Amino acid sequence: MHHANHFYGHAHVLARYAGLGDRHPPRINGYVQHGWNIGDGLAPGHPYAERTPSLLWSEQTRRRAWSVGRRNVSVIGAPFTYLLAMEPDDPPAEEREGTIWYPFHGWEGQHVHGDHKKLIALIRETEPGPVTVCLYWHEYGMRGVRRLYENAGFRVICHGYRGHWWKDTDPYFLDKQLVELRRHRRVASNRLTSAIFYGIAAGCEPAVYGDPMVLADEDPTFGGTARIRRQWPELHGASVDLPTAVAIARDELGTDHRCTPAALRELLGWANLQEEPVDH
């Protein structure tokens, strides 16, 4: 199995939905898109074997993949939509409070450069209630960055480690994220990212505002942040139209393409499993 299929416990969520329980996920026959992006659904720089299936979130991503020459692509919807199918009950609106804020993050190979103090000031100025700042594990491990948000009086959390090369994967990463999203009335970030779409799908009012910051050596192939702001202006600002946001999130997450358990097992190569699953 390609190691990125395990990121954020995606393979584990799909296995649970497919009826395989909490066992270690069998090998997936293909590459599962592991985050929302504006390209072909696959992370740049990752090695991929030719003609191996690409399992993408949305129809628009499939069309982009086709336009750059990728074939053998299928739309299955985001793993998060499968989690929502298993955990469908949103809490009443009166039980939600405040905002969960996701500063744009880097990772092992690319750091983010920006002014966190200015972002904190803008968050304080904009958000009407208590704020939870969710830092990616990379920034959460940077004591200086974490302390800035803690000293601002925000509740600071981390959903956990993404996992890497099949190690230290948290199979309940998305479950933890869903629980936190459902605690809050709003979800916000300084870039349009997976977390915003997850928040919308989980019943939050979205907002995207503030300096998007700079990712070191960011790949400009598909247009970057400038294109995102041009193509999805409706989702940018401190307050956006919720019905519009819900419709866009449904399309981008591929909710209507979510498979049945039997169809998912067939697509992932799990229809006729041997007694002992193959690891990777």
PDB file of C-alpha atoms in Angstrom:
ATOM      1  CA  MET A   1       0.000   0.000   0.000  1.00  0.00           C
ATOM      2  CA  HIS A   2       1.283   3.484  -0.800  1.00  0.00           C
ATOM      3  CA  HIS A   3       2.224   5.009   2.541  1.00  0.00           C
ATOM      4  CA  ALA A   4       0.166   8.162   1.898  1.00  0.00           C
ATOM      5  CA  ASN A   5      -2.999   6.032   2.014  1.00  0.00           C
ATOM      6  CA  HIS A   6      -2.429   5.774   5.760  1.00  0.00           C
ATOM      7  CA  PHE A   7      -2.135   9.542   6.309  1.00  0.00           C
ATOM      8  CA  TYR A   8      -4.638  10.827   8.896  1.00  0.00           C
ATOM      9  CA  GLY A   9      -5.972   7.293   9.316  1.00  0.00           C
ATOM     10  CA  HIS A  10      -7.740   7.434   5.937  1.00  0.00           C
ATOM     11  CA  ALA A  11      -7.257   3.734   5.218  1.00  0.00           C
ATOM     12  CA  HIS A  12      -8.538   2.903   8.702  1.00  0.00           C
ATOM     13  CA  VAL A  13     -11.717   4.960   8.234  1.00  0.00           C
ATOM     14  CA  LEU A  14     -12.386   3.315   4.880  1.00  0.00           C
ATOM     15  CA  ALA A  15     -11.809  -0.141   6.372  1.00  0.00           C
ATOM     16  CA  ARG A  16     -14.266   0.526   9.188  1.00  0.00           C
ATOM     17  CA  TYR A  17     -16.892   1.779   6.742  1.00  0.00           C
ATOM     18  CA  ALA A  18     -16.323  -1.236   4.502  1.00  0.00           C
ATOM     19  CA  GLY A  19     -17.192  -3.529   7.388  1.00  0.00           C
ATOM     20  CA  LEU A  20     -13.680  -4.695   8.260  1.00  0.00           C
ATOM     21  CA  GLY A  21     -13.766  -3.330  11.797  1.00  0.00           C
ATOM     22  CA  ASP A  22     -10.704  -1.967  13.565  1.00  0.00           C
ATOM     23  CA  ARG A  23      -8.275  -4.427  12.021  1.00  0.00           C
ATOM     24  CA  HIS A  24      -5.170  -3.150  10.265  1.00  0.00           C
ATOM     25  CA  PRO A  25      -6.373  -2.006   6.820  1.00  0.00           C
ATOM     26  CA  PRO A  26      -5.595  -4.373   3.960  1.00  0.00           C
ATOM     27  CA  ARG A  27      -3.553  -3.106   1.049  1.00  0.00           C
ATOM     28  CA  ILE A  28      -5.489  -0.616  -1.092  1.00  0.00           C
ATOM     29  CA  ASN A  29      -5.275  -1.149  -4.825  1.00  0.00           C
ATOM     30  CA  GLY A  30      -4.552   2.456  -5.723  1.00  0.00           C
ATOM     31  CA  TYR A  31      -3.664   5.895  -4.415  1.00  0.00           C
ATOM     32  CA  VAL A  32      -6.223   7.618  -2.207  1.00  0.00           C
ATOM     33  CA  GLN A  33      -6.204  11.415  -2.412  1.00  0.00           C
ATOM     34  CA  HIS A  34      -5.104  12.472   1.069  1.00  0.00           C
ATOM     35  CA  GLY A  35      -6.056  16.144   1.114  1.00  0.00           C
ATOM     36  CA  TRP A  36      -8.058  18.752  -0.771  1.00  0.00           C
ATOM     37  CA  ASN A  37      -6.050  20.300  -3.565  1.00  0.00           C
ATOM     38  CA  ILE A  38      -6.532  22.226  -6.784  1.00  0.00           C
ATOM     39  CA  GLY A  39      -4.519  19.865  -8.966  1.00  0.00           C
ATOM     40  CA  ASP A  40      -4.933  16.244  -9.960  1.00  0.00           C
ATOM     41  CA  GLY A  41      -5.547  15.059  -6.409  1.00  0.00           C
ATOM     42  CA  LEU A  42      -2.094  13.546  -5.933  1.00  0.00           C
ATOM     43  CA  ALA A  43       0.652  15.193  -3.912  1.00  0.00           C
ATOM     44  CA  PRO A  44       3.502  16.614  -6.032  1.00  0.00           C
ATOM     45  CA  GLY A  45       6.820  14.898  -5.505  1.00  0.00           C
ATOM     46  CA  HIS A  46       5.384  11.571  -4.373  1.00  0.00           C
ATOM     47  CA  PRO A  47       6.429   8.496  -6.388  1.00  0.00           C
ATOM     48  CA  TYR A  48       3.546   6.818  -8.204  1.00  0.00           C
ATOM     49  CA  ALA A  49       3.474   3.688 -10.336  1.00  0.00           C
ATOM     50  CA  GLU A  50       2.059   4.176 -13.810  1.00  0.00           C
ATOM     51  CA  ARG A  51      -1.499   2.917 -14.419  1.00  0.00           C
ATOM     52  CA  THR A  52      -2.171   2.335 -10.737  1.00  0.00           C
ATOM     53  CA  PRO A  53      -5.707   3.583  -9.937  1.00  0.00           C
ATOM     54  CA  SER A  54      -6.141   7.077  -8.521  1.00  0.00           C
ATOM     55  CA  LEU A  55      -9.008   7.230  -6.015  1.00  0.00           C
ATOM     56  CA  LEU A  56     -10.074  10.858  -5.923  1.00  0.00           C
ATOM     57  CA  TRP A  57     -12.481  12.942  -3.892  1.00  0.00           C
ATOM     58  CA  SER A  58     -14.515  14.760  -6.513  1.00  0.00           C
ATOM     59  CA  GLU A  59     -15.602  14.861 -10.117  1.00  0.00           C
ATOM     60  CA  GLN A  60     -13.833  18.175 -10.710  1.00  0.00           C
ATOM     61  CA  THR A  61     -10.581  16.670  -9.427  1.00  0.00           C
ATOM     62  CA  ARG A  62     -11.083  13.700 -11.747  1.00  0.00           C
ATOM     63  CA  ARG A  63     -11.476  16.069 -14.701  1.00  0.00           C
ATOM     64  CA  ARG A  64      -8.280  17.910 -13.787  1.00  0.00           C
ATOM     65  CA  ALA A  65      -6.428  14.603 -13.463  1.00  0.00           C
ATOM     66  CA  TRP A  66      -7.694  13.534 -16.882  1.00  0.00           C
ATOM     67  CA  SER A  67      -6.628  16.869 -18.400  1.00  0.00           C
ATOM     68  CA  VAL A  68      -2.999  16.312 -17.336  1.00  0.00           C
ATOM     69  CA  GLY A  69      -2.902  12.801 -18.735  1.00  0.00           C
ATOM     70  CA  ARG A  70      -3.802  10.630 -15.761  1.00  0.00           C
ATOM     71  CA  ARG A  71      -5.968   7.642 -16.576  1.00  0.00           C
ATOM     72  CA  ASN A  72      -7.549   4.906 -14.463  1.00  0.00           C
ATOM     73  CA  VAL A  73      -9.085   7.433 -12.081  1.00  0.00           C
ATOM     74  CA  SER A  74     -12.196   6.902  -9.964  1.00  0.00           C
ATOM     75  CA  VAL A  75     -14.173   9.262  -7.749  1.00  0.00           C
ATOM     76  CA  ILE A  76     -14.940   7.820  -4.329  1.00  0.00           C
ATOM     77  CA  GLY A  77     -15.390  10.920  -2.147  1.00  0.00           C
ATOM     78  CA  ALA A  78     -13.197  12.058   0.735  1.00  0.00           C
ATOM     79  CA  PRO A  79     -12.576   9.601   3.589  1.00  0.00           C
ATOM     80  CA  PHE A  80     -14.077  12.235   5.902  1.00  0.00           C
ATOM     81  CA  THR A  81     -17.456  11.745   4.217  1.00  0.00           C
ATOM     82  CA  TYR A  82     -17.300   8.054   5.133  1.00  0.00           C
ATOM     83  CA  LEU A  83     -16.667   8.995   8.745  1.00  0.00           C
ATOM     84  CA  LEU A  84     -19.704  11.295   8.638  1.00  0.00           C
ATOM     85  CA  ALA A  85     -21.787   8.409   7.321  1.00  0.00           C
ATOM     86  CA  MET A  86     -20.738   6.356  10.349  1.00  0.00           C
ATOM     87  CA  GLU A  87     -21.160   9.281  12.781  1.00  0.00           C
ATOM     88  CA  PRO A  88     -24.128  11.195  11.338  1.00  0.00           C
ATOM     89  CA  ASP A  89     -25.496  12.972  14.412  1.00  0.00           C
ATOM     90  CA  ASP A  90     -24.567  16.654  14.601  1.00  0.00           C
ATOM     91  CA  PRO A  91     -25.083  18.273  18.020  1.00  0.00           C
ATOM     92  CA  PRO A  92     -27.789  20.932  18.460  1.00  0.00           C
ATOM     93  CA  ALA A  93     -26.674  24.443  17.522  1.00  0.00           C
ATOM     94  CA  GLU A  94     -27.011  25.619  21.127  1.00  0.00           C
ATOM     95  CA  GLU A  95     -24.322  23.146  22.198  1.00  0.00           C
ATOM     96  CA  ARG A  96     -21.760  24.719  19.857  1.00  0.00           C
ATOM     97  CA  GLU A  97     -19.612  27.623  20.957  1.00  0.00           C
ATOM     98  CA  GLY A  98     -16.847  29.760  19.514  1.00  0.00           C
ATOM     99  CA  THR A  99     -14.436  29.132  16.669  1.00  0.00           C
ATOM    100  CA  ILE A 100     -11.884  26.485  15.842  1.00  0.00           C
ATOM    101  CA  TRP A 101      -9.083  28.214  13.934  1.00  0.00           C
ATOM    102  CA  TYR A 102      -6.562  26.352  11.742  1.00  0.00           C
ATOM    103  CA  PRO A 103      -3.433  28.391  10.901  1.00  0.00           C
ATOM    104  CA  PHE A 104      -1.956  27.251   7.597  1.00  0.00           C
ATOM    105  CA  HIS A 105       0.779  24.696   8.244  1.00  0.00           C
ATOM    106  CA  GLY A 106       3.979  23.251   6.863  1.00  0.00           C
ATOM    107  CA  TRP A 107       5.399  19.751   7.138  1.00  0.00           C
ATOM    108  CA  GLU A 108       8.766  17.987   7.405  1.00  0.00           C
ATOM    109  CA  GLY A 109       9.876  19.087   3.949  1.00  0.00           C
ATOM    110  CA  GLN A 110       8.421  22.607   3.791  1.00  0.00           C
ATOM    111  CA  HIS A 111       8.158  25.294   6.447  1.00  0.00           C
ATOM    112  CA  VAL A 112       5.628  28.120   6.565  1.00  0.00           C
ATOM    113  CA  HIS A 113       6.806  31.715   6.869  1.00  0.00           C
ATOM    114  CA  GLY A 114       4.467  34.379   8.205  1.00  0.00           C
ATOM    115  CA  ASP A 115       3.654  36.706  11.074  1.00  0.00           C
ATOM    116  CA  HIS A 116       1.763  34.751  13.731  1.00  0.00           C
ATOM    117  CA  LYS A 117       1.467  37.821  15.974  1.00  0.00           C
ATOM    118  CA  LYS A 118      -0.421  39.752  13.294  1.00  0.00           C
ATOM    119  CA  LEU A 119      -2.636  36.747  12.688  1.00  0.00           C
ATOM    120  CA  ILE A 120      -3.402  36.489  16.410  1.00  0.00           C
ATOM    121  CA  ALA A 121      -4.371  40.172  16.514  1.00  0.00           C
ATOM    122  CA  LEU A 122      -6.710  39.690  13.556  1.00  0.00           C
ATOM    123  CA  ILE A 123      -8.311  36.613  15.116  1.00  0.00           C
ATOM    124  CA  ARG A 124      -8.956  38.541  18.338  1.00  0.00           C
ATOM    125  CA  GLU A 125     -10.462  41.399  16.364  1.00  0.00           C
ATOM    126  CA  THR A 126     -12.691  39.143  14.262  1.00  0.00           C
ATOM    127  CA  GLU A 127     -13.938  36.213  16.319  1.00  0.00           C
ATOM    128  CA  PRO A 128     -16.977  36.875  18.517  1.00  0.00           C
ATOM    129  CA  GLY A 129     -16.500  34.048  21.014  1.00  0.00           C
ATOM    130  CA  PRO A 130     -13.898  31.736  22.541  1.00  0.00           C
ATOM    131  CA  VAL A 131     -11.236  30.493  20.140  1.00  0.00           C
ATOM    132  CA  THR A 132      -9.584  27.107  19.877  1.00  0.00           C
ATOM    133  CA  VAL A 133      -6.440  27.193  17.750  1.00  0.00           C
ATOM    134  CA  CYS A 134      -5.626  23.837  16.215  1.00  0.00           C
ATOM    135  CA  LEU A 135      -1.988  23.654  15.179  1.00  0.00           C
ATOM    136  CA  TYR A 136      -0.697  21.008  12.838  1.00  0.00           C
ATOM    137  CA  TRP A 137       1.700  18.619  14.596  1.00  0.00           C
ATOM    138  CA  HIS A 138       4.635  20.328  12.843  1.00  0.00           C
ATOM    139  CA  GLU A 139       3.914  23.767  14.328  1.00  0.00           C
ATOM    140  CA  TYR A 140       2.566  22.338  17.579  1.00  0.00           C
ATOM    141  CA  GLY A 141       6.023  20.904  18.175  1.00  0.00           C
ATOM    142  CA  MET A 142       7.571  24.368  17.752  1.00  0.00           C
ATOM    143  CA  ARG A 143       7.442  25.706  21.291  1.00  0.00           C
ATOM    144  CA  GLY A 144       7.823  29.319  20.197  1.00  0.00           C
ATOM    145  CA  VAL A 145       4.875  29.167  17.801  1.00  0.00           C
ATOM    146  CA  ARG A 146       2.666  27.239  20.212  1.00  0.00           C
ATOM    147  CA  ARG A 147       3.394  29.649  23.072  1.00  0.00           C
ATOM    148  CA  LEU A 148       2.337  32.651  20.966  1.00  0.00           C
ATOM    149  CA  TYR A 149      -1.178  31.259  20.680  1.00  0.00           C
ATOM    150  CA  GLU A 150      -1.276  30.019  24.273  1.00  0.00           C
ATOM    151  CA  ASN A 151      -0.149  33.403  25.604  1.00  0.00           C
ATOM    152  CA  ALA A 152      -2.895  35.049  23.554  1.00  0.00           C
ATOM    153  CA  GLY A 153      -5.400  33.214  25.733  1.00  0.00           C
ATOM    154  CA  PHE A 154      -6.541  30.740  23.106  1.00  0.00           C
ATOM    155  CA  ARG A 155      -7.146  27.085  23.793  1.00  0.00           C
ATOM    156  CA  VAL A 156      -4.414  25.368  21.754  1.00  0.00           C
ATOM    157  CA  ILE A 157      -4.766  21.776  20.554  1.00  0.00           C
ATOM    158  CA  CYS A 158      -3.401  19.356  17.975  1.00  0.00           C
ATOM    159  CA  HIS A 159      -5.411  16.561  16.380  1.00  0.00           C
ATOM    160  CA  GLY A 160      -2.341  14.313  16.378  1.00  0.00           C
ATOM    161  CA  TYR A 161       0.325  13.058  14.022  1.00  0.00           C
ATOM    162  CA  ARG A 162      -0.442  12.452  10.364  1.00  0.00           C
ATOM    163  CA  GLY A 163       1.770   9.357  10.178  1.00  0.00           C
ATOM    164  CA  HIS A 164       4.638   8.730   7.759  1.00  0.00           C
ATOM    165  CA  TRP A 165       5.966   5.652   5.985  1.00  0.00           C
ATOM    166  CA  TRP A 166       3.353   3.469   7.707  1.00  0.00           C
ATOM    167  CA  LYS A 167       4.611   4.503  11.153  1.00  0.00           C
ATOM    168  CA  ASP A 168       2.879   6.327  14.006  1.00  0.00           C
ATOM    169  CA  THR A 169      -0.421   6.620  12.147  1.00  0.00           C
ATOM    170  CA  ASP A 170      -3.291   7.632  14.411  1.00  0.00           C
ATOM    171  CA  PRO A 171      -6.265   5.604  13.111  1.00  0.00           C
ATOM    172  CA  TYR A 172      -8.645   7.971  14.913  1.00  0.00           C
ATOM    173  CA  PHE A 173      -7.170  11.263  13.694  1.00  0.00           C
ATOM    174  CA  LEU A 174     -10.317  12.193  11.759  1.00  0.00           C
ATOM    175  CA  ASP A 175     -12.558  11.065  14.621  1.00  0.00           C
ATOM    176  CA  LYS A 176     -10.772  13.496  16.941  1.00  0.00           C
ATOM    177  CA  GLN A 177     -11.090  16.250  14.370  1.00  0.00           C
ATOM    178  CA  LEU A 178     -14.813  15.621  13.948  1.00  0.00           C
ATOM    179  CA  VAL A 179     -15.381  15.781  17.712  1.00  0.00           C
ATOM    180  CA  GLU A 180     -13.601  19.142  17.895  1.00  0.00           C
ATOM    181  CA  LEU A 181     -15.379  20.582  14.875  1.00  0.00           C
ATOM    182  CA  ARG A 182     -18.752  19.673  16.344  1.00  0.00           C
ATOM    183  CA  ARG A 183     -17.912  21.552  19.547  1.00  0.00           C
ATOM    184  CA  HIS A 184     -17.625  24.833  17.641  1.00  0.00           C
ATOM    185  CA  ARG A 185     -20.003  27.143  15.833  1.00  0.00           C
ATOM    186  CA  ARG A 186     -17.383  28.417  13.375  1.00  0.00           C
ATOM    187  CA  VAL A 187     -14.354  27.030  11.557  1.00  0.00           C
ATOM    188  CA  ALA A 188     -11.734  29.403  10.169  1.00  0.00           C
ATOM    189  CA  SER A 189      -8.312  29.485   8.551  1.00  0.00           C
ATOM    190  CA  ASN A 190      -6.017  31.789   6.624  1.00  0.00           C
ATOM    191  CA  ARG A 191      -6.208  29.463   3.607  1.00  0.00           C
ATOM    192  CA  LEU A 192      -8.962  27.401   2.062  1.00  0.00           C
ATOM    193  CA  THR A 193      -7.974  23.866   3.068  1.00  0.00           C
ATOM    194  CA  SER A 194      -9.377  20.443   3.874  1.00  0.00           C
ATOM    195  CA  ALA A 195     -10.171  21.559   7.429  1.00  0.00           C
ATOM    196  CA  ILE A 196     -12.550  24.254   6.189  1.00  0.00           C
ATOM    197  CA  PHE A 197     -14.467  21.796   4.024  1.00  0.00           C
ATOM    198  CA  TYR A 198     -14.555  19.268   6.872  1.00  0.00           C
ATOM    199  CA  GLY A 199     -15.884  21.953   9.188  1.00  0.00           C
ATOM    200  CA  ILE A 200     -18.635  22.937   6.778  1.00  0.00           C
ATOM    201  CA  ALA A 201     -19.632  19.286   6.378  1.00  0.00           C
ATOM    202  CA  ALA A 202     -19.668  18.958  10.177  1.00  0.00           C
ATOM    203  CA  GLY A 203     -22.081  21.875  10.543  1.00  0.00           C
ATOM    204  CA  CYS A 204     -19.743  24.827  11.184  1.00  0.00           C
ATOM    205  CA  GLU A 205     -20.023  28.304   9.693  1.00  0.00           C
ATOM    206  CA  PRO A 206     -16.801  28.850   7.697  1.00  0.00           C
ATOM    207  CA  ALA A 207     -14.456  31.802   7.332  1.00  0.00           C
ATOM    208  CA  VAL A 208     -11.187  32.264   5.450  1.00  0.00           C
ATOM    209  CA  TYR A 209      -9.289  35.461   6.172  1.00  0.00           C
ATOM    210  CA  GLY A 210      -5.867  36.800   7.097  1.00  0.00           C
ATOM    211  CA  ASP A 211      -2.400  36.535   5.585  1.00  0.00           C
ATOM    212  CA  PRO A 212      -2.202  33.136   3.820  1.00  0.00           C
ATOM    213  CA  MET A 213       1.514  33.007   4.695  1.00  0.00           C
ATOM    214  CA  VAL A 214       4.189  31.530   2.451  1.00  0.00           C
ATOM    215  CA  LEU A 215       5.060  27.866   2.097  1.00  0.00           C
ATOM    216  CA  ALA A 216       8.727  27.330   1.261  1.00  0.00           C
ATOM    217  CA  ASP A 217       9.213  26.146  -2.340  1.00  0.00           C
ATOM    218  CA  GLU A 218       5.465  25.985  -2.907  1.00  0.00           C
ATOM    219  CA  ASP A 219       4.574  24.287  -6.192  1.00  0.00           C
ATOM    220  CA  PRO A 220       2.921  26.919  -8.444  1.00  0.00           C
ATOM    221  CA  THR A 221       1.861  24.429 -11.123  1.00  0.00           C
ATOM    222  CA  PHE A 222      -1.882  24.696 -10.553  1.00  0.00           C
ATOM    223  CA  GLY A 223      -2.070  28.385  -9.652  1.00  0.00           C
ATOM    224  CA  GLY A 224      -1.537  28.484  -5.891  1.00  0.00           C
ATOM    225  CA  THR A 225      -3.363  30.773  -3.482  1.00  0.00           C
ATOM    226  CA  ALA A 226      -4.109  33.364  -6.171  1.00  0.00           C
ATOM    227  CA  ARG A 227      -6.127  30.846  -8.148  1.00  0.00           C
ATOM    228  CA  ILE A 228      -7.904  29.596  -5.027  1.00  0.00           C
ATOM    229  CA  ARG A 229      -9.080  33.106  -4.204  1.00  0.00           C
ATOM    230  CA  ARG A 230     -10.197  33.669  -7.803  1.00  0.00           C
ATOM    231  CA  GLN A 231     -12.046  30.386  -8.142  1.00  0.00           C
ATOM    232  CA  TRP A 232     -13.692  30.272  -4.709  1.00  0.00           C
ATOM    233  CA  PRO A 233     -14.270  33.931  -3.735  1.00  0.00           C
ATOM    234  CA  GLU A 234     -17.535  32.918  -2.030  1.00  0.00           C
ATOM    235  CA  LEU A 235     -15.574  31.090   0.672  1.00  0.00           C
ATOM    236  CA  HIS A 236     -13.239  33.960   1.545  1.00  0.00           C
ATOM    237  CA  GLY A 237     -13.979  36.554   4.182  1.00  0.00           C
ATOM    238  CA  ALA A 238     -14.791  36.739   7.877  1.00  0.00           C
ATOM    239  CA  SER A 239     -18.402  35.853   7.087  1.00  0.00           C
ATOM    240  CA  VAL A 240     -19.643  33.835   4.111  1.00  0.00           C
ATOM    241  CA  ASP A 241     -23.027  32.657   2.855  1.00  0.00           C
ATOM    242  CA  LEU A 242     -23.617  29.307   4.560  1.00  0.00           C
ATOM    243  CA  PRO A 243     -25.907  27.622   1.971  1.00  0.00           C
ATOM    244  CA  THR A 244     -23.385  28.468  -0.753  1.00  0.00           C
ATOM    245  CA  ALA A 245     -20.538  27.100   1.354  1.00  0.00           C
ATOM    246  CA  VAL A 246     -22.443  23.888   2.088  1.00  0.00           C
ATOM    247  CA  ALA A 247     -23.084  23.285  -1.618  1.00  0.00           C
ATOM    248  CA  ILE A 248     -19.432  23.892  -2.543  1.00  0.00           C
ATOM    249  CA  ALA A 249     -18.176  21.639   0.259  1.00  0.00           C
ATOM    250  CA  ARG A 250     -20.502  18.871  -0.854  1.00  0.00           C
ATOM    251  CA  ASP A 251     -19.005  19.054  -4.344  1.00  0.00           C
ATOM    252  CA  GLU A 252     -15.372  19.348  -3.229  1.00  0.00           C
ATOM    253  CA  LEU A 253     -15.622  16.474  -0.743  1.00  0.00           C
ATOM    254  CA  GLY A 254     -17.502  14.334  -3.252  1.00  0.00           C
ATOM    255  CA  THR A 255     -20.251  13.514  -0.772  1.00  0.00           C
ATOM    256  CA  ASP A 256     -22.609  12.349  -3.512  1.00  0.00           C
ATOM    257  CA  HIS A 257     -19.922   9.963  -4.801  1.00  0.00           C
ATOM    258  CA  ARG A 258     -19.569   8.116  -1.512  1.00  0.00           C
ATOM    259  CA  CYS A 259     -19.713   4.393  -2.243  1.00  0.00           C
ATOM    260  CA  THR A 260     -21.702   1.694  -0.534  1.00  0.00           C
ATOM    261  CA  PRO A 261     -19.588  -0.636   1.634  1.00  0.00           C
ATOM    262  CA  ALA A 262     -19.744  -3.373  -1.012  1.00  0.00           C
ATOM    263  CA  ALA A 263     -18.805  -1.011  -3.854  1.00  0.00           C
ATOM    264  CA  LEU A 264     -15.949   0.429  -1.800  1.00  0.00           C
ATOM    265  CA  ARG A 265     -14.555  -3.026  -1.089  1.00  0.00           C
ATOM    266  CA  GLU A 266     -14.614  -3.732  -4.819  1.00  0.00           C
ATOM    267  CA  LEU A 267     -12.876  -0.475  -5.767  1.00  0.00           C
ATOM    268  CA  LEU A 268     -10.169  -0.804  -3.121  1.00  0.00           C
ATOM    269  CA  GLY A 269      -9.422  -4.427  -3.952  1.00  0.00           C
ATOM    270  CA  TRP A 270     -10.995  -5.754  -0.769  1.00  0.00           C
ATOM    271  CA  ALA A 271     -13.796  -7.822  -2.283  1.00  0.00           C
ATOM    272  CA  ASN A 272     -12.025 -11.176  -1.934  1.00  0.00           C
ATOM    273  CA  LEU A 273      -9.622 -10.817   0.943  1.00  0.00           C
ATOM    274  CA  GLN A 274      -7.440 -13.636   2.130  1.00  0.00           C
ATOM    275  CA  GLU A 275      -7.551 -14.490   5.805  1.00  0.00           C
ATOM    276  CA  GLU A 276      -4.386 -12.532   6.558  1.00  0.00           C
ATOM    277  CA  PRO A 277      -4.355  -8.966   5.144  1.00  0.00           C
ATOM    278  CA  VAL A 278      -1.341  -7.737   3.235  1.00  0.00           C
ATOM    279  CA  ASP A 279       0.336  -4.831   5.013  1.00  0.00           C
ATOM    280  CA  HIS A 280       2.054  -2.756   2.318  1.00  0.00           C
TER     281      HIS A 280
END
